[in-house]
Tab-separated table of C-alpha atoms in Angstrom:
chain	number	residue	atom	x	y	z
I	20	MET	CA	-7.772	2.480	14.779
I	21	HIS	CA	-4.651	2.145	12.679
I	22	ASP	CA	-2.280	5.054	12.172
I	23	ILE	CA	-2.033	4.955	8.365
I	24	ARG	CA	0.553	7.471	7.117
I	25	LEU	CA	1.285	6.495	3.523
I	26	VAL	CA	-0.660	4.887	0.669
I	27	GLY	CA	1.282	3.343	-2.224
I	28	PHE	CA	-0.199	2.835	-5.669
I	29	ASP	CA	1.031	0.431	-8.301
I	30	GLY	CA	1.039	1.812	-11.865
I	31	ASP	CA	0.544	-0.830	-14.559
I	32	ASP	CA	-2.991	-2.266	-14.547
I	33	THR	CA	-3.818	-0.403	-11.333
I	34	LEU	CA	-3.742	3.201	-12.573
I	35	TRP	CA	-3.532	2.546	-16.315
I	36	ARG	CA	-4.003	-0.258	-18.812
I	37	SER	CA	-0.794	-2.178	-19.494
I	38	GLU	CA	-1.213	-5.934	-19.779
I	39	ASP	CA	-3.560	-5.488	-22.772
I	40	TYR	CA	-0.650	-3.959	-24.701
I	41	TYR	CA	1.626	-6.835	-23.791
I	42	ARG	CA	-1.041	-9.274	-24.943
I	43	ALA	CA	-1.436	-7.397	-28.214
I	44	ALA	CA	2.357	-7.514	-28.599
I	45	GLU	CA	2.321	-11.279	-28.061
I	46	LYS	CA	-0.389	-11.655	-30.678
I	47	ARG	CA	1.714	-9.797	-33.250
I	48	TYR	CA	4.710	-11.925	-32.267
I	49	GLU	CA	2.704	-15.132	-32.787
I	50	GLU	CA	1.576	-13.900	-36.192
I	51	ILE	CA	5.178	-13.407	-37.293
I	52	ILE	CA	6.215	-16.835	-35.970
I	53	GLY	CA	3.219	-18.348	-37.786
I	54	ARG	CA	4.928	-17.530	-41.089
I	55	TYR	CA	7.555	-20.171	-40.238
I	56	ILE	CA	5.967	-22.864	-38.108
I	57	ASP	CA	2.588	-24.436	-37.447
I	58	LEU	CA	1.255	-22.486	-34.442
I	59	HIS	CA	-0.985	-25.388	-33.428
I	60	ASP	CA	2.004	-27.506	-32.430
I	61	ALA	CA	4.397	-24.843	-31.320
I	62	GLY	CA	3.431	-23.594	-27.852
I	63	THR	CA	4.815	-20.292	-29.110
I	64	LEU	CA	3.798	-18.171	-26.135
I	65	ARG	CA	4.727	-20.827	-23.573
I	66	HIS	CA	8.175	-20.899	-25.177
I	67	LEU	CA	8.354	-17.075	-25.108
I	68	LEU	CA	7.498	-17.044	-21.393
I	69	GLU	CA	10.309	-19.553	-20.776
I	70	VAL	CA	12.796	-17.365	-22.647
I	71	GLU	CA	11.571	-14.258	-20.750
I	72	ARG	CA	11.933	-16.058	-17.427
I	73	ARG	CA	15.461	-17.275	-18.109
I	74	ASN	CA	16.399	-13.741	-19.228
I	75	LEU	CA	14.794	-11.902	-16.261
I	76	LYS	CA	18.071	-11.943	-14.295
I	77	VAL	CA	19.903	-10.147	-17.124
I	78	PHE	CA	17.196	-8.071	-18.823
I	79	GLY	CA	14.867	-7.319	-15.893
I	80	TYR	CA	11.209	-6.400	-16.405
I	81	GLY	CA	9.822	-4.120	-19.043
I	82	VAL	CA	9.216	-3.781	-22.741
I	83	LYS	CA	12.847	-3.638	-23.878
I	84	GLY	CA	13.648	-6.898	-22.103
I	85	MET	CA	10.504	-8.452	-23.566
I	86	THR	CA	11.523	-7.354	-27.060
I	87	LEU	CA	15.040	-8.791	-26.748
I	88	SER	CA	13.527	-12.044	-25.457
I	89	MET	CA	11.089	-12.094	-28.381
I	90	ILE	CA	13.955	-11.744	-30.846
I	91	GLU	CA	15.869	-14.543	-29.170
I	92	ALA	CA	12.781	-16.758	-28.913
I	93	ALA	CA	11.893	-16.177	-32.568
I	94	ILE	CA	15.388	-17.185	-33.710
I	95	GLU	CA	15.308	-20.250	-31.468
I	96	LEU	CA	11.815	-21.394	-32.467
I	97	THR	CA	12.369	-20.953	-36.214
I	98	GLU	CA	15.825	-22.568	-35.966
I	99	ALA	CA	17.246	-19.312	-37.336
I	100	ARG	CA	15.091	-19.426	-40.463
I	101	ILE	CA	13.394	-16.125	-39.608
I	102	SER	CA	14.299	-13.250	-41.940
I	103	ALA	CA	15.899	-9.988	-40.900
I	104	ARG	CA	12.796	-8.128	-42.130
I	105	ASP	CA	10.589	-10.167	-39.823
I	106	LEU	CA	12.991	-9.578	-36.939
I	107	GLN	CA	12.726	-5.847	-37.653
I	108	GLN	CA	8.968	-6.296	-37.218
I	109	VAL	CA	9.665	-7.783	-33.790
I	110	VAL	CA	11.743	-4.689	-32.918
I	111	ASP	CA	8.786	-2.596	-34.108
I	112	ILE	CA	6.484	-4.478	-31.728
I	113	GLY	CA	8.746	-3.245	-28.911
I	114	ARG	CA	8.782	0.317	-30.205
I	115	ASP	CA	4.973	0.408	-30.562
I	116	THR	CA	4.458	-1.123	-27.112
I	117	LEU	CA	6.700	1.573	-25.586
I	118	ALA	CA	4.747	4.295	-27.343
I	119	HIS	CA	1.230	2.988	-26.638
I	120	PRO	CA	-1.281	5.547	-25.331
I	121	VAL	CA	-1.696	5.750	-21.565
I	122	GLU	CA	-5.330	4.988	-20.744
I	123	LEU	CA	-6.366	5.517	-17.139
I	124	LEU	CA	-8.596	2.829	-15.657
I	125	ASP	CA	-12.169	3.775	-14.797
I	126	GLY	CA	-12.577	6.150	-11.873
I	127	ILE	CA	-8.905	6.051	-10.935
I	128	ARG	CA	-8.258	9.806	-10.994
I	129	ASP	CA	-11.119	10.523	-8.582
I	130	ALA	CA	-10.049	7.647	-6.344
I	131	VAL	CA	-6.422	8.811	-6.129
I	132	GLU	CA	-7.565	12.402	-5.503
I	133	ALA	CA	-9.824	11.272	-2.649
I	134	VAL	CA	-7.037	9.200	-1.087
I	135	ALA	CA	-4.419	11.939	-1.569
I	136	ALA	CA	-6.683	14.463	0.149
I	137	ARG	CA	-6.356	12.476	3.349
I	138	TRP	CA	-3.049	10.571	3.204
I	139	GLN	CA	0.416	11.018	1.725
I	140	VAL	CA	0.610	8.963	-1.479
I	141	VAL	CA	3.455	7.452	-3.483
I	142	LEU	CA	3.534	5.691	-6.815
I	143	VAL	CA	5.570	2.469	-6.640
I	144	THR	CA	6.025	0.992	-10.075
I	145	LYS	CA	8.243	-1.643	-11.647
I	146	GLY	CA	9.886	-1.845	-15.044
I	147	ASP	CA	11.947	0.261	-17.421
I	148	LEU	CA	12.734	3.579	-15.743
I	149	PHE	CA	12.451	5.486	-18.992
I	150	HIS	CA	9.169	3.897	-20.065
I	151	GLN	CA	7.560	4.290	-16.634
I	152	GLU	CA	8.552	7.967	-16.378
I	153	ASP	CA	7.174	8.532	-19.835
I	154	LYS	CA	3.884	6.857	-18.895
I	155	ILE	CA	3.583	8.867	-15.667
I	156	ALA	CA	4.124	12.085	-17.633
I	157	ARG	CA	1.528	11.097	-20.229
I	158	SER	CA	-0.995	9.789	-17.650
I	159	GLY	CA	-1.841	13.255	-16.367
I	160	LEU	CA	-1.485	11.925	-12.805
I	161	ALA	CA	1.997	13.313	-12.117
I	162	ASP	CA	0.482	16.249	-10.174
I	163	LEU	CA	-1.142	13.812	-7.725
I	164	PHE	CA	2.112	11.995	-6.990
I	165	PRO	CA	4.791	14.251	-5.536
I	166	ARG	CA	6.898	11.142	-4.934
I	167	ILE	CA	7.448	8.361	-7.422
I	168	GLU	CA	9.515	5.235	-6.809
I	169	ILE	CA	10.434	3.216	-9.872
I	170	VAL	CA	11.919	-0.064	-8.709
I	171	SER	CA	13.453	-3.035	-10.459
I	172	GLU	CA	11.866	-5.665	-8.231
I	173	LYS	CA	8.856	-5.522	-5.909
I	174	ASP	CA	10.049	-7.652	-3.017
I	175	PRO	CA	10.081	-7.075	0.771
I	176	PRO	CA	13.609	-5.485	0.793
I	177	THR	CA	12.537	-2.977	-1.872
I	178	TYR	CA	9.389	-1.947	0.026
I	179	ALA	CA	11.429	-1.802	3.260
I	180	ARG	CA	13.868	0.621	1.582
I	181	VAL	CA	11.023	2.830	0.287
I	182	LEU	CA	9.382	2.908	3.743
I	183	ALA	CA	12.740	3.752	5.353
I	184	GLU	CA	13.131	6.726	2.991
I	185	PHE	CA	9.725	7.985	4.127
I	186	GLY	CA	10.412	7.179	7.797
I	187	ILE	CA	7.231	5.090	7.932
I	188	ALA	CA	6.675	1.766	9.752
I	189	PRO	CA	5.163	-1.078	7.673
I	190	GLU	CA	1.950	-1.086	9.744
I	191	GLN	CA	1.429	2.575	8.744
I	192	PHE	CA	1.543	1.690	5.048
I	193	VAL	CA	-1.206	0.520	2.672
I	194	MET	CA	-0.282	-0.658	-0.815
I	195	VAL	CA	-2.894	-0.642	-3.577
I	196	GLY	CA	-2.409	-2.819	-6.630
I	197	ASN	CA	-3.640	-5.467	-9.009
I	198	SER	CA	-0.894	-8.030	-8.352
I	199	LEU	CA	-1.032	-10.177	-5.227
I	200	ARG	CA	2.532	-11.273	-5.957
I	201	SER	CA	4.134	-7.852	-6.458
I	202	ASP	CA	1.889	-5.340	-4.690
I	203	ILE	CA	0.214	-7.133	-1.817
I	204	GLU	CA	2.201	-10.157	-0.614
I	205	PRO	CA	5.594	-8.456	-0.009
I	206	VAL	CA	3.960	-5.551	1.867
I	207	VAL	CA	1.849	-7.866	4.024
I	208	ARG	CA	4.969	-9.935	4.777
I	209	LEU	CA	6.624	-6.800	6.169
I	210	GLY	CA	3.601	-6.135	8.386
I	211	GLY	CA	1.815	-3.654	6.130
I	212	TRP	CA	-1.634	-3.561	4.533
I	213	GLY	CA	-2.817	-4.394	1.037
I	214	VAL	CA	-5.821	-3.368	-1.037
I	215	HIS	CA	-6.141	-5.701	-3.982
I	216	ILE	CA	-7.896	-4.357	-7.057
I	217	PRO	CA	-7.919	-7.264	-9.520
I	218	TYR	CA	-7.434	-6.593	-13.201
I	219	ALA	CA	-8.992	-8.768	-15.871
I	220	LEU	CA	-5.609	-9.887	-17.184
I	221	THR	CA	-2.594	-11.015	-15.168
I	222	TRP	CA	0.802	-11.916	-16.614
I	223	ALA	CA	1.516	-15.641	-16.000
I	224	HIS	CA	4.649	-14.715	-14.015
I	225	GLU	CA	2.629	-12.504	-11.658
I	226	ALA	CA	-0.066	-15.115	-11.010
I	227	ASP	CA	2.460	-17.023	-8.922
I	228	HIS	CA	2.100	-15.972	-5.247
I	229	GLY	CA	2.006	-17.479	-1.779
I	230	LEU	CA	-0.713	-15.475	-0.049
I	231	ALA	CA	-3.552	-17.241	1.773
I	232	GLU	CA	-7.095	-16.206	0.832
I	233	ALA	CA	-8.732	-13.817	3.254
I	234	HIS	CA	-5.590	-12.495	4.968
I	235	PRO	CA	-6.588	-10.142	7.825
I	236	ARG	CA	-4.479	-7.256	6.457
I	237	VAL	CA	-5.739	-7.561	2.873
I	238	ARG	CA	-8.913	-6.056	1.408
I	239	THR	CA	-10.229	-6.672	-2.085
I	240	VAL	CA	-12.215	-4.085	-4.022
I	241	ALA	CA	-14.001	-4.509	-7.330
I	242	SER	CA	-13.365	-1.019	-8.678
I	243	ALA	CA	-11.405	2.177	-8.123
I	244	ALA	CA	-14.512	3.862	-6.703
I	245	GLU	CA	-14.342	1.559	-3.664
I	246	LEU	CA	-10.693	2.368	-2.875
I	247	PRO	CA	-11.069	5.421	-0.585
I	248	GLU	CA	-13.678	3.616	1.525
I	249	ALA	CA	-11.494	0.482	1.817
I	250	ILE	CA	-8.543	2.519	3.082
I	251	THR	CA	-10.780	4.515	5.433
I	252	ARG	CA	-12.013	1.239	6.922
I	253	ILE	CA	-8.439	-0.017	7.404
I	254	ALA	CA	-7.539	3.229	9.183
I	255	ALA	CA	-10.685	3.038	11.302
I	256	GLY	CA	-9.913	-0.556	12.280
I	257	THR	CA	-13.256	-1.725	10.851
I	258	ALA	CA	-13.366	-5.427	9.974
I	259	ALA	CA	-12.948	-6.239	6.283
P	23	MET	CA	33.111	29.635	2.943
P	24	HIS	CA	30.386	27.696	1.188
P	25	ASP	CA	27.900	25.594	3.111
P	26	ILE	CA	28.222	22.328	1.146
P	27	ARG	CA	25.653	19.784	2.363
P	28	LEU	CA	25.540	17.067	-0.278
P	29	VAL	CA	28.004	15.561	-2.749
P	30	GLY	CA	26.647	13.626	-5.728
P	31	PHE	CA	28.673	11.034	-7.611
P	32	ASP	CA	28.033	9.822	-11.109
P	33	GLY	CA	28.457	6.031	-11.609
P	34	ASP	CA	29.566	5.053	-15.127
P	35	ASP	CA	33.173	6.082	-15.844
P	36	THR	CA	33.348	8.036	-12.591
P	37	LEU	CA	33.160	5.204	-10.053
P	38	TRP	CA	33.566	2.256	-12.411
P	39	ARG	CA	34.641	1.485	-15.957
P	40	SER	CA	31.737	1.551	-18.413
P	41	GLU	CA	32.497	3.163	-21.759
P	42	ASP	CA	35.216	0.543	-22.434
P	43	TYR	CA	32.507	-2.118	-22.454
P	44	TYR	CA	30.369	-0.123	-24.854
P	45	ARG	CA	33.383	0.322	-27.114
P	46	ALA	CA	34.116	-3.423	-26.978
P	47	ALA	CA	30.451	-4.031	-27.822
P	48	GLU	CA	30.732	-1.698	-30.832
P	49	LYS	CA	33.838	-3.559	-31.985
P	50	ARG	CA	31.974	-6.880	-31.923
P	51	TYR	CA	29.068	-5.234	-33.737
P	52	GLU	CA	31.409	-3.936	-36.467
P	53	GLU	CA	32.914	-7.398	-36.857
P	54	ILE	CA	29.476	-8.899	-37.488
P	55	ILE	CA	28.563	-6.155	-39.979
P	56	GLY	CA	31.924	-6.735	-41.710
P	57	ARG	CA	30.631	-10.131	-42.831
P	58	TYR	CA	28.164	-8.326	-45.095
P	59	ILE	CA	29.615	-5.023	-46.193
P	60	ASP	CA	32.987	-3.366	-46.738
P	61	LEU	CA	33.690	-1.593	-43.450
P	62	HIS	CA	35.966	0.929	-45.141
P	63	ASP	CA	33.065	2.549	-46.954
P	64	ALA	CA	30.340	2.012	-44.449
P	65	GLY	CA	30.668	4.478	-41.546
P	66	THR	CA	29.198	1.631	-39.493
P	67	LEU	CA	29.581	3.253	-36.082
P	68	ARG	CA	28.503	6.687	-37.284
P	69	HIS	CA	25.360	5.028	-38.635
P	70	LEU	CA	24.849	3.193	-35.318
P	71	LEU	CA	25.112	6.475	-33.390
P	72	GLU	CA	22.482	7.990	-35.686
P	73	VAL	CA	20.138	5.070	-35.058
P	74	GLU	CA	20.784	5.295	-31.285
P	75	ARG	CA	20.074	9.028	-31.296
P	76	ARG	CA	16.820	8.719	-33.199
P	77	ASN	CA	15.768	5.926	-30.810
P	78	LEU	CA	16.742	7.746	-27.574
P	79	LYS	CA	13.247	9.170	-27.171
P	80	VAL	CA	11.695	5.679	-27.239
P	81	PHE	CA	14.422	3.417	-25.864
P	82	GLY	CA	16.209	5.760	-23.448
P	83	TYR	CA	19.823	5.212	-22.369
P	84	GLY	CA	21.395	1.934	-21.436
P	85	VAL	CA	22.497	-1.377	-22.807
P	86	LYS	CA	19.084	-2.754	-23.759
P	87	GLY	CA	18.300	0.306	-25.857
P	88	MET	CA	21.772	0.081	-27.440
P	89	THR	CA	21.170	-3.571	-28.308
P	90	LEU	CA	17.789	-2.899	-29.924
P	91	SER	CA	19.362	-0.041	-31.900
P	92	MET	CA	22.211	-2.346	-32.978
P	93	ILE	CA	19.725	-4.898	-34.279
P	94	GLU	CA	17.835	-2.247	-36.188
P	95	ALA	CA	21.032	-0.653	-37.523
P	96	ALA	CA	22.402	-4.040	-38.639
P	97	ILE	CA	19.222	-4.826	-40.558
P	98	GLU	CA	19.237	-1.369	-42.145
P	99	LEU	CA	22.910	-1.361	-43.097
P	100	THR	CA	22.877	-4.870	-44.582
P	101	GLU	CA	19.575	-4.159	-46.368
P	102	ALA	CA	18.088	-7.078	-44.415
P	103	ARG	CA	20.683	-9.562	-45.673
P	104	ILE	CA	21.960	-10.283	-42.147
P	105	SER	CA	21.167	-13.810	-40.931
P	106	ALA	CA	19.157	-14.639	-37.837
P	107	ARG	CA	22.228	-16.358	-36.343
P	108	ASP	CA	24.250	-13.157	-36.682
P	109	LEU	CA	21.388	-11.152	-35.155
P	110	GLN	CA	21.433	-13.586	-32.222
P	111	GLN	CA	25.111	-12.662	-31.861
P	112	VAL	CA	24.051	-9.024	-31.604
P	113	VAL	CA	21.603	-9.974	-28.821
P	114	ASP	CA	24.517	-11.776	-27.142
P	115	ILE	CA	26.597	-8.585	-27.296
P	116	GLY	CA	23.855	-6.960	-25.211
P	117	ARG	CA	23.688	-9.826	-22.762
P	118	ASP	CA	27.483	-9.858	-22.271
P	119	THR	CA	27.616	-6.067	-21.882
P	120	LEU	CA	24.933	-6.243	-19.157
P	121	ALA	CA	26.894	-8.938	-17.337
P	122	HIS	CA	30.356	-7.357	-17.614
P	123	PRO	CA	32.411	-7.263	-14.408
P	124	VAL	CA	32.242	-4.039	-12.387
P	125	GLU	CA	35.776	-2.632	-12.132
P	126	LEU	CA	36.229	0.340	-9.826
P	127	LEU	CA	38.445	3.121	-11.129
P	128	ASP	CA	41.778	3.710	-9.370
P	129	GLY	CA	41.513	5.129	-5.880
P	130	ILE	CA	37.767	5.687	-6.045
P	131	ARG	CA	36.807	3.738	-2.915
P	132	ASP	CA	39.235	5.724	-0.738
P	133	ALA	CA	38.091	8.982	-2.308
P	134	VAL	CA	34.380	8.281	-1.722
P	135	GLU	CA	35.109	7.162	1.851
P	136	ALA	CA	37.010	10.396	2.543
P	137	VAL	CA	34.204	12.524	1.089
P	138	ALA	CA	31.455	10.529	2.857
P	139	ALA	CA	33.234	10.998	6.199
P	140	ARG	CA	32.574	14.722	5.913
P	141	TRP	CA	29.513	15.230	3.701
P	142	GLN	CA	26.300	13.391	2.915
P	143	VAL	CA	26.740	11.597	-0.412
P	144	VAL	CA	24.354	10.346	-3.078
P	145	LEU	CA	24.926	8.302	-6.204
P	146	VAL	CA	23.148	9.856	-9.221
P	147	THR	CA	23.348	7.549	-12.181
P	148	LYS	CA	21.626	7.273	-15.538
P	149	GLY	CA	20.537	4.268	-17.547
P	150	ASP	CA	18.680	0.993	-17.187
P	151	LEU	CA	17.368	0.762	-13.629
P	152	PHE	CA	17.956	-2.981	-13.474
P	153	HIS	CA	21.494	-2.830	-14.876
P	154	GLN	CA	22.526	0.098	-12.676
P	155	GLU	CA	21.203	-1.566	-9.499
P	156	ASP	CA	23.024	-4.728	-10.449
P	157	LYS	CA	26.262	-2.789	-10.980
P	158	ILE	CA	25.924	-0.938	-7.657
P	159	ALA	CA	25.413	-4.275	-5.870
P	160	ARG	CA	28.444	-5.797	-7.568
P	161	SER	CA	30.639	-2.684	-7.128
P	162	GLY	CA	31.027	-3.194	-3.385
P	163	LEU	CA	30.237	0.524	-2.906
P	164	ALA	CA	26.583	0.120	-1.870
P	165	ASP	CA	27.557	0.509	1.829
P	166	LEU	CA	28.989	3.977	1.098
P	167	PHE	CA	25.831	5.206	-0.618
P	168	PRO	CA	22.775	5.114	1.633
P	169	ARG	CA	20.871	6.988	-1.090
P	170	ILE	CA	20.929	6.115	-4.753
P	171	GLU	CA	19.068	8.010	-7.480
P	172	ILE	CA	18.768	6.243	-10.810
P	173	VAL	CA	17.437	8.723	-13.325
P	174	SER	CA	16.442	8.520	-16.957
P	175	GLU	CA	17.884	11.895	-17.951
P	176	LYS	CA	20.483	14.117	-16.288
P	177	ASP	CA	19.054	17.553	-16.921
P	178	PRO	CA	18.392	20.555	-14.645
P	179	PRO	CA	14.796	19.453	-13.758
P	180	THR	CA	16.048	16.017	-12.683
P	181	TYR	CA	18.770	17.460	-10.456
P	182	ALA	CA	16.268	19.988	-9.079
P	183	ARG	CA	13.929	17.114	-8.132
P	184	VAL	CA	16.737	15.184	-6.405
P	185	LEU	CA	17.823	18.293	-4.471
P	186	ALA	CA	14.210	18.968	-3.459
P	187	GLU	CA	13.932	15.436	-2.062
P	188	PHE	CA	17.011	16.107	0.063
P	189	GLY	CA	15.849	19.606	1.021
P	190	ILE	CA	19.120	21.049	-0.275
P	191	ALA	CA	19.682	24.296	-2.206
P	192	PRO	CA	21.724	24.042	-5.438
P	193	GLU	CA	24.566	26.119	-3.999
P	194	GLN	CA	24.939	23.516	-1.233
P	195	PHE	CA	25.445	20.722	-3.769
P	196	VAL	CA	28.603	19.490	-5.500
P	197	MET	CA	28.312	16.955	-8.329
P	198	VAL	CA	31.306	14.791	-9.234
P	199	GLY	CA	31.468	13.145	-12.643
P	200	ASN	CA	33.253	12.527	-15.900
P	201	SER	CA	30.645	14.093	-18.196
P	202	LEU	CA	30.496	17.864	-18.559
P	203	ARG	CA	27.185	17.447	-20.374
P	204	SER	CA	25.403	15.198	-17.862
P	205	ASP	CA	27.145	15.704	-14.527
P	206	ILE	CA	28.531	19.229	-14.487
P	207	GLU	CA	26.627	21.574	-16.825
P	208	PRO	CA	23.055	20.955	-15.548
P	209	VAL	CA	24.144	21.311	-11.902
P	210	VAL	CA	26.095	24.499	-12.596
P	211	ARG	CA	23.086	25.880	-14.472
P	212	LEU	CA	20.996	25.385	-11.340
P	213	GLY	CA	23.582	27.260	-9.264
P	214	GLY	CA	25.473	24.254	-7.913
P	215	TRP	CA	29.108	23.147	-8.097
P	216	GLY	CA	30.844	20.609	-10.294
P	217	VAL	CA	34.023	18.593	-9.970
P	218	HIS	CA	34.974	17.210	-13.354
P	219	ILE	CA	37.058	14.051	-13.390
P	220	PRO	CA	37.676	13.333	-17.072
P	221	TYR	CA	37.704	9.765	-18.321
P	222	ALA	CA	39.835	8.642	-21.245
P	223	LEU	CA	36.763	7.733	-23.315
P	224	THR	CA	33.605	9.771	-23.793
P	225	TRP	CA	30.546	8.666	-25.766
P	226	ALA	CA	30.064	10.956	-28.781
P	227	HIS	CA	26.610	11.930	-27.503
P	228	GLU	CA	28.057	13.084	-24.162
P	229	ALA	CA	30.833	15.165	-25.726
P	230	ASP	CA	28.175	17.681	-26.754
P	231	HIS	CA	27.890	20.380	-24.063
P	232	GLY	CA	27.630	24.124	-23.704
P	233	LEU	CA	29.861	24.911	-20.759
P	234	ALA	CA	32.531	27.602	-21.033
P	235	GLU	CA	36.076	26.613	-20.074
P	236	ALA	CA	37.132	27.700	-16.581
P	237	HIS	CA	33.672	28.246	-15.084
P	238	PRO	CA	34.037	29.661	-11.537
P	239	ARG	CA	31.911	26.877	-9.993
P	240	VAL	CA	33.718	24.019	-11.769
P	241	ARG	CA	36.943	22.295	-10.687
P	242	THR	CA	38.805	19.689	-12.703
P	243	VAL	CA	40.835	16.922	-11.083
P	244	ALA	CA	43.126	14.422	-12.771
P	245	SER	CA	42.430	11.479	-10.468
P	246	ALA	CA	40.132	10.237	-7.716
P	247	ALA	CA	42.842	10.906	-5.134
P	248	GLU	CA	42.425	14.665	-5.710
P	249	LEU	CA	38.644	14.633	-5.158
P	250	PRO	CA	38.422	15.165	-1.370
P	251	GLU	CA	40.824	18.110	-1.559
P	252	ALA	CA	38.898	19.690	-4.444
P	253	ILE	CA	35.615	19.536	-2.502
P	254	THR	CA	37.308	20.783	0.664
P	255	ARG	CA	38.574	23.808	-1.300
P	256	ILE	CA	35.087	24.504	-2.667
P	257	ALA	CA	33.670	24.385	0.864
P	258	ALA	CA	36.472	26.605	2.157
P	259	GLY	CA	35.856	29.138	-0.605
P	260	THR	CA	39.440	28.776	-1.824
P	261	ALA	CA	40.010	29.826	-5.429
P	262	ALA	CA	40.190	26.951	-7.947
C-alpha cells in the first residue's frame, strides 16, 4: 500500500495536442526559408533547434520564444537576405500557433474525472503563462483542476516547491505525463511516482533524459483509459 | 482595528525598476525606425502602443510580446522596407531588455523586511513567467517571499483566486503597488485595501483606471520607507 495523496497531470501532449502544432509551425518556417536557400543542404530545422537551445536561457519555453528564435534563425540562415514581408509571415506563424484550437487527447476527460474522484489533482504545465492559461480555459478541463501550477522549468526543485505548497511528501505524489525528461524523471528523482503516457511526437529537446528503463516507481500506459487503473495499482502496491 | 493577514507586493516598479528599461527599449526602437521614416510625422510610439494593445489578447504582457509587437509595428510602419539586419536589432532590444540588471528601488528591502516581520507577504507580479522568475532570483528578495504568484492578468478574479489559495478574505488583504489599475483598483473592488506607491513612469496602458481619488481603503505613500507605517495604520483602523 502506498499513501498517494496528489496526482499531477502535465498539459501539452498529455491532456491536449501540442507538439503537432509546433511541427506544423516548423513546416511553415521551412517553407519560408526555402524561398532563399536550398532546403536539401541547409539543415534548416537542426539550425533552428540550435538557435532555440542557445536562446532558452533568455526566452524560456513557449511559442513566443520559439517565434523570436525563428526570426533570428531565419535572418542568420539567409544571411539577412530575407524580406520584411517574409519575416512578418514568421510572426504570423507564432500568432497562429498561440491561437490554435485546443484538442483534448482521446479519453482524457473521463480519465481525469476518474482520477479526480479519488485523489486530489493538480495540473503542472510548462511554458508561456498567458498561453497556458488560455489553453486551460479553452480546454474545458478547468473545472476538474482546482489548482494549476504553471512553471518555467520542470526540474526537481520546481516539483519540490509545488509539493511543499501542498504539504505532500514526494512518495505521496504521482505525476502523469508524456515526457520522461520533464514529467517523470525529476519526480522519480525526488522519490515520487511517474505514469508515462507516450505521445507519438516528442520535441528533440525533451527526448534527452537519464532514466533507466523499467524503473520500479514508473509505470507506462498506452492510453488515457488505462490511467486510473495504473494509479490504483501504485496506491495498492501492486507490482507494475 | 482591521484584521490584516496578508500583504501583497507588486514587482515591476514597486520592488525594482522596470518601466525605465521599457522606455530605453522604445528609444532604441524609434532610432531604428528613424532610419526609414521621418520621426516627426510618424507617431512611432503611439503606433507601437496600438500594435501592442491589439496583440495583448494573443501575446499577453511582457518583454517577448513587446518584442514581437515591435517587429510587426516596424514592418507595418516602414511598409516592409526595413532590412532583416535592422529587424535583428529589434530582436536584440528584446534580448537586452530581458537580461537587464535588477535594481531594487530605494529602501525597498528594509520596507519589505519590516512588513514581513509582522504580516505574511506574497509577491504578485504580472508578465512573462520566465522573465519574472529570473528577476526575482536576481533581485536578492526571494528569501523574503516564501510565496510568489506570477499571474497573466491583474483583475478581480485573479486576486480572488490568490486570496482563496491563502484562505484569506479580501478585507484581510493589503496590496502594495505602483499601478492604480493593476495593483489597487481590482483589490479595492473585491473589498480589500491598497497602498499606492507611485513611480515616476507609468506605461500608457496602466494609466487607464477607474478609481476615485481619496478612496477610503486606499493610502498613498511617497517612498518605500513609509510603507510599514501605512500598513500599520490600516491595521490599527487609523484614518488615512
